[in-house]
Amino acid sequence: MKRIGILTGGGDCPGLNPAIRGVVLKASSLGYECVGIQEGWKGMIGANAKPLTPEMVEEIVGLGGTVLGTSRTNPYKKEGGVEATLAAFKNLSLDALVAMGGEDTLGVAAKLYRQHQAPVVGVPKTMDNDLSATDYTFGFDTSVTIAMDAAQRLIDTGRSHRRIMVLEVMGRHAGWVALFTGIAAGADYICVPERRVDVAQMSARLKAAHARKKVALVVTSEAIDLGEDKEEKLDEFDHMILKERGVGEKLAELIQKNTGIETRTAVIGHIQRGGPPTLFDRILATRVGVKAAELVSERKFGVMVAQRGNEVAPVPLEAATAKLKTVTKEWFDLVDALSGRPIVAHHG
Ligand code: F6P
């Protein structure tokens, strides 16, 4: 029987389990058996796989996280990592590998295909929504929905105390999570990594908003530049580990100093990455998972399943991983059009 390996790499996100279910159920109907590679590329290096039957995935559609475990292991950064990964295809008798991940995990898949013609199909996932060549990635909708709810709670307590509230959200070097949370929660100011924060303008807007409503809300991305970054720790994919920067706290201090209004911060952190996937994420994840199994059966490798409008279709892995998808001018125009508020930070 032909065999498909499935792995999930990088940060987990809601939607991985429905995507795994989609691959396994479709693959089974096409005559394949599946195995779950444990903890991302680390599992390929160690040839660590467990059977993944249709019965095992039957009830995971609403489950957060990933039943396969994940890691930020990069085979290209481990001695003998690439050779071990290639050997695992043979040792585990894999006819194909479906790799679910963001730019890091899929970047490895793209390289393995380019350099060694490894039979890989990519499935895009990331709460950051920063992958090129696809309109959306699953995980984004759920994590922004959670952040939107958190923002509303901050407004409630902030208004009671006549405070300015700052919500720091994840999203890495793309501002999508902060932007969508801010728009959806009616924030008075949104700070994203793509634009430098104009402190004077932000303070004036927050003071005015606070005078009108007795509360004001700022949503900030974890990766904004406040001009005082020191040495940053890097992970195996050379990405900054952002959680220790505390930009929300620094921003709140700056706001309090400039407005004279008491300001508090909340960092939502990993809370926004857990829990059951939303309807949107369950459907998208299922569609891309099923499509990935179909592509394997057609032997179309080196591709990622992308959402393009209402379709899910293959795009070259190279195109998906070449460049980060960041917030575009159209989105800045949209938020500016909301009667001047909320307004996104712009170049000072
Ligand atoms: O890439 C997804 C993400 O959640 C980012 O938004 C965040 O910066 C990072 O992962 C956190 O990573 P970790 O779970 O390793 O702390």
PDB file of C-alpha atoms in Angstrom, residues 187-303:
ATOM      1  CA  ALA A 187      -9.512  50.396  18.269  1.00  0.00           C
ATOM      2  CA  ASP A 188      -8.507  54.042  18.401  1.00  0.00           C
ATOM      3  CA  TYR A 189      -4.984  53.338  17.245  1.00  0.00           C
ATOM      4  CA  ILE A 190      -3.288  50.369  15.601  1.00  0.00           C
ATOM      5  CA  CYS A 191       0.460  49.853  15.566  1.00  0.00           C
ATOM      6  CA  VAL A 192       1.925  47.481  12.982  1.00  0.00           C
ATOM      7  CA  PRO A 193       5.531  46.593  12.129  1.00  0.00           C
ATOM      8  CA  GLU A 194       5.169  47.878   8.568  1.00  0.00           C
ATOM      9  CA  ARG A 195       4.869  51.508   9.782  1.00  0.00           C
ATOM     10  CA  ARG A 196       6.818  53.497  12.320  1.00  0.00           C
ATOM     11  CA  VAL A 197       4.765  54.758  15.272  1.00  0.00           C
ATOM     12  CA  ASP A 198       4.239  58.522  15.291  1.00  0.00           C
ATOM     13  CA  VAL A 199       4.049  59.037  19.050  1.00  0.00           C
ATOM     14  CA  ALA A 200       2.809  62.647  18.956  1.00  0.00           C
ATOM     15  CA  GLN A 201      -0.016  61.830  16.560  1.00  0.00           C
ATOM     16  CA  MET A 202      -0.980  58.703  18.488  1.00  0.00           C
ATOM     17  CA  SER A 203      -1.065  60.554  21.805  1.00  0.00           C
ATOM     18  CA  ALA A 204      -3.242  63.345  20.401  1.00  0.00           C
ATOM     19  CA  ARG A 205      -5.709  60.843  18.956  1.00  0.00           C
ATOM     20  CA  LEU A 206      -5.868  58.825  22.154  1.00  0.00           C
ATOM     21  CA  LYS A 207      -6.476  61.928  24.269  1.00  0.00           C
ATOM     22  CA  ALA A 208      -9.332  62.961  21.993  1.00  0.00           C
ATOM     23  CA  ALA A 209     -10.825  59.460  21.998  1.00  0.00           C
ATOM     24  CA  HIS A 210     -10.545  59.244  25.781  1.00  0.00           C
ATOM     25  CA  ALA A 211     -12.268  62.616  26.174  1.00  0.00           C
ATOM     26  CA  ARG A 212     -15.203  61.380  24.057  1.00  0.00           C
ATOM     27  CA  LYS A 213     -15.561  57.854  25.433  1.00  0.00           C
ATOM     28  CA  LYS A 214     -13.746  57.758  28.805  1.00  0.00           C
ATOM     29  CA  VAL A 215     -11.631  54.942  27.407  1.00  0.00           C
ATOM     30  CA  ALA A 216      -9.302  54.421  24.474  1.00  0.00           C
ATOM     31  CA  LEU A 217      -7.885  51.246  22.969  1.00  0.00           C
ATOM     32  CA  VAL A 218      -4.608  50.648  21.197  1.00  0.00           C
ATOM     33  CA  VAL A 219      -3.880  47.359  19.472  1.00  0.00           C
ATOM     34  CA  THR A 220      -0.213  46.791  18.828  1.00  0.00           C
ATOM     35  CA  SER A 221       1.730  44.106  17.072  1.00  0.00           C
ATOM     36  CA  GLU A 222       4.482  42.434  19.086  1.00  0.00           C
ATOM     37  CA  ALA A 223       7.049  43.411  16.441  1.00  0.00           C
ATOM     38  CA  ILE A 224       6.736  47.183  16.195  1.00  0.00           C
ATOM     39  CA  ASP A 225       9.916  49.198  16.300  1.00  0.00           C
ATOM     40  CA  LEU A 226      10.106  51.621  19.210  1.00  0.00           C
ATOM     41  CA  GLY A 227      13.659  52.488  18.320  1.00  0.00           C
ATOM     42  CA  GLU A 228      15.303  50.885  21.309  1.00  0.00           C
ATOM     43  CA  ASP A 229      15.847  47.268  20.427  1.00  0.00           C
ATOM     44  CA  LYS A 230      18.828  45.640  22.009  1.00  0.00           C
ATOM     45  CA  GLU A 231      20.325  42.292  21.082  1.00  0.00           C
ATOM     46  CA  GLU A 232      17.616  39.865  20.074  1.00  0.00           C
ATOM     47  CA  LYS A 233      17.602  36.097  20.511  1.00  0.00           C
ATOM     48  CA  LEU A 234      17.164  34.117  17.269  1.00  0.00           C
ATOM     49  CA  ASP A 235      15.507  30.751  16.666  1.00  0.00           C
ATOM     50  CA  GLU A 236      16.713  27.992  14.270  1.00  0.00           C
ATOM     51  CA  PHE A 237      15.167  29.838  11.345  1.00  0.00           C
ATOM     52  CA  ASP A 238      16.987  33.058  12.303  1.00  0.00           C
ATOM     53  CA  HIS A 239      13.796  34.726  13.468  1.00  0.00           C
ATOM     54  CA  MET A 240      13.767  37.016  16.464  1.00  0.00           C
ATOM     55  CA  ILE A 241      12.071  35.528  19.513  1.00  0.00           C
ATOM     56  CA  LEU A 242       9.667  38.399  20.064  1.00  0.00           C
ATOM     57  CA  LYS A 243       7.889  37.454  23.245  1.00  0.00           C
ATOM     58  CA  GLU A 244      10.511  38.925  25.532  1.00  0.00           C
ATOM     59  CA  ARG A 245      10.535  42.384  23.970  1.00  0.00           C
ATOM     60  CA  GLY A 246       7.549  43.713  25.926  1.00  0.00           C
ATOM     61  CA  VAL A 247       6.623  46.350  23.358  1.00  0.00           C
ATOM     62  CA  GLY A 248       3.094  46.622  24.747  1.00  0.00           C
ATOM     63  CA  GLU A 249       4.447  47.602  28.152  1.00  0.00           C
ATOM     64  CA  LYS A 250       6.889  50.111  26.639  1.00  0.00           C
ATOM     65  CA  LEU A 251       4.156  51.586  24.468  1.00  0.00           C
ATOM     66  CA  ALA A 252       1.860  51.955  27.490  1.00  0.00           C
ATOM     67  CA  GLU A 253       4.572  53.831  29.421  1.00  0.00           C
ATOM     68  CA  LEU A 254       5.089  56.121  26.464  1.00  0.00           C
ATOM     69  CA  ILE A 255       1.358  56.787  26.142  1.00  0.00           C
ATOM     70  CA  GLN A 256       0.892  57.477  29.847  1.00  0.00           C
ATOM     71  CA  LYS A 257       3.840  59.895  29.810  1.00  0.00           C
ATOM     72  CA  ASN A 258       2.561  61.716  26.738  1.00  0.00           C
ATOM     73  CA  THR A 259      -1.159  61.859  27.565  1.00  0.00           C
ATOM     74  CA  GLY A 260      -1.135  62.014  31.361  1.00  0.00           C
ATOM     75  CA  ILE A 261      -3.855  59.321  31.293  1.00  0.00           C
ATOM     76  CA  GLU A 262      -3.425  56.118  33.270  1.00  0.00           C
ATOM     77  CA  THR A 263      -2.598  53.324  30.830  1.00  0.00           C
ATOM     78  CA  ARG A 264      -2.506  49.549  31.208  1.00  0.00           C
ATOM     79  CA  THR A 265      -1.265  46.755  28.948  1.00  0.00           C
ATOM     80  CA  ALA A 266      -2.348  43.181  28.338  1.00  0.00           C
ATOM     81  CA  VAL A 267      -0.348  40.701  26.288  1.00  0.00           C
ATOM     82  CA  ILE A 268      -2.565  38.000  24.848  1.00  0.00           C
ATOM     83  CA  GLY A 269       0.384  35.804  23.833  1.00  0.00           C
ATOM     84  CA  HIS A 270      -0.177  32.115  23.264  1.00  0.00           C
ATOM     85  CA  ILE A 271      -3.794  32.259  24.475  1.00  0.00           C
ATOM     86  CA  GLN A 272      -4.687  33.455  20.991  1.00  0.00           C
ATOM     87  CA  ARG A 273      -3.125  30.370  19.428  1.00  0.00           C
ATOM     88  CA  GLY A 274      -5.095  27.738  21.326  1.00  0.00           C
ATOM     89  CA  GLY A 275      -8.670  26.543  21.454  1.00  0.00           C
ATOM     90  CA  PRO A 276     -11.160  25.210  18.909  1.00  0.00           C
ATOM     91  CA  PRO A 277     -10.871  26.526  15.351  1.00  0.00           C
ATOM     92  CA  THR A 278     -13.606  28.816  14.040  1.00  0.00           C
ATOM     93  CA  LEU A 279     -15.970  27.717  11.273  1.00  0.00           C
ATOM     94  CA  PHE A 280     -13.839  29.547   8.673  1.00  0.00           C
ATOM     95  CA  ASP A 281     -10.655  27.808   9.781  1.00  0.00           C
ATOM     96  CA  ARG A 282     -12.294  24.373   9.966  1.00  0.00           C
ATOM     97  CA  ILE A 283     -13.608  24.674   6.408  1.00  0.00           C
ATOM     98  CA  LEU A 284     -10.417  26.140   4.928  1.00  0.00           C
ATOM     99  CA  ALA A 285      -8.234  23.588   6.719  1.00  0.00           C
ATOM    100  CA  THR A 286     -10.423  20.711   5.554  1.00  0.00           C
ATOM    101  CA  ARG A 287     -10.366  21.920   1.937  1.00  0.00           C
ATOM    102  CA  VAL A 288      -6.586  22.361   1.771  1.00  0.00           C
ATOM    103  CA  GLY A 289      -6.019  19.026   3.524  1.00  0.00           C
ATOM    104  CA  VAL A 290      -8.246  17.146   1.076  1.00  0.00           C
ATOM    105  CA  LYS A 291      -6.628  18.937  -1.875  1.00  0.00           C
ATOM    106  CA  ALA A 292      -3.151  18.002  -0.636  1.00  0.00           C
ATOM    107  CA  ALA A 293      -4.093  14.299  -0.712  1.00  0.00           C
ATOM    108  CA  GLU A 294      -5.448  14.699  -4.244  1.00  0.00           C
ATOM    109  CA  LEU A 295      -2.214  16.364  -5.383  1.00  0.00           C
ATOM    110  CA  VAL A 296      -0.207  13.487  -3.926  1.00  0.00           C
ATOM    111  CA  SER A 297      -2.292  10.985  -5.886  1.00  0.00           C
ATOM    112  CA  GLU A 298      -1.682  13.069  -9.045  1.00  0.00           C
ATOM    113  CA  ARG A 299       2.037  13.129  -8.148  1.00  0.00           C
ATOM    114  CA  LYS A 300       2.117  16.932  -8.259  1.00  0.00           C
ATOM    115  CA  PHE A 301       4.998  17.695  -5.911  1.00  0.00           C
ATOM    116  CA  GLY A 302       6.856  20.870  -4.980  1.00  0.00           C
ATOM    117  CA  VAL A 303       3.575  22.710  -4.612  1.00  0.00           C
TER     118      VAL A 303
END
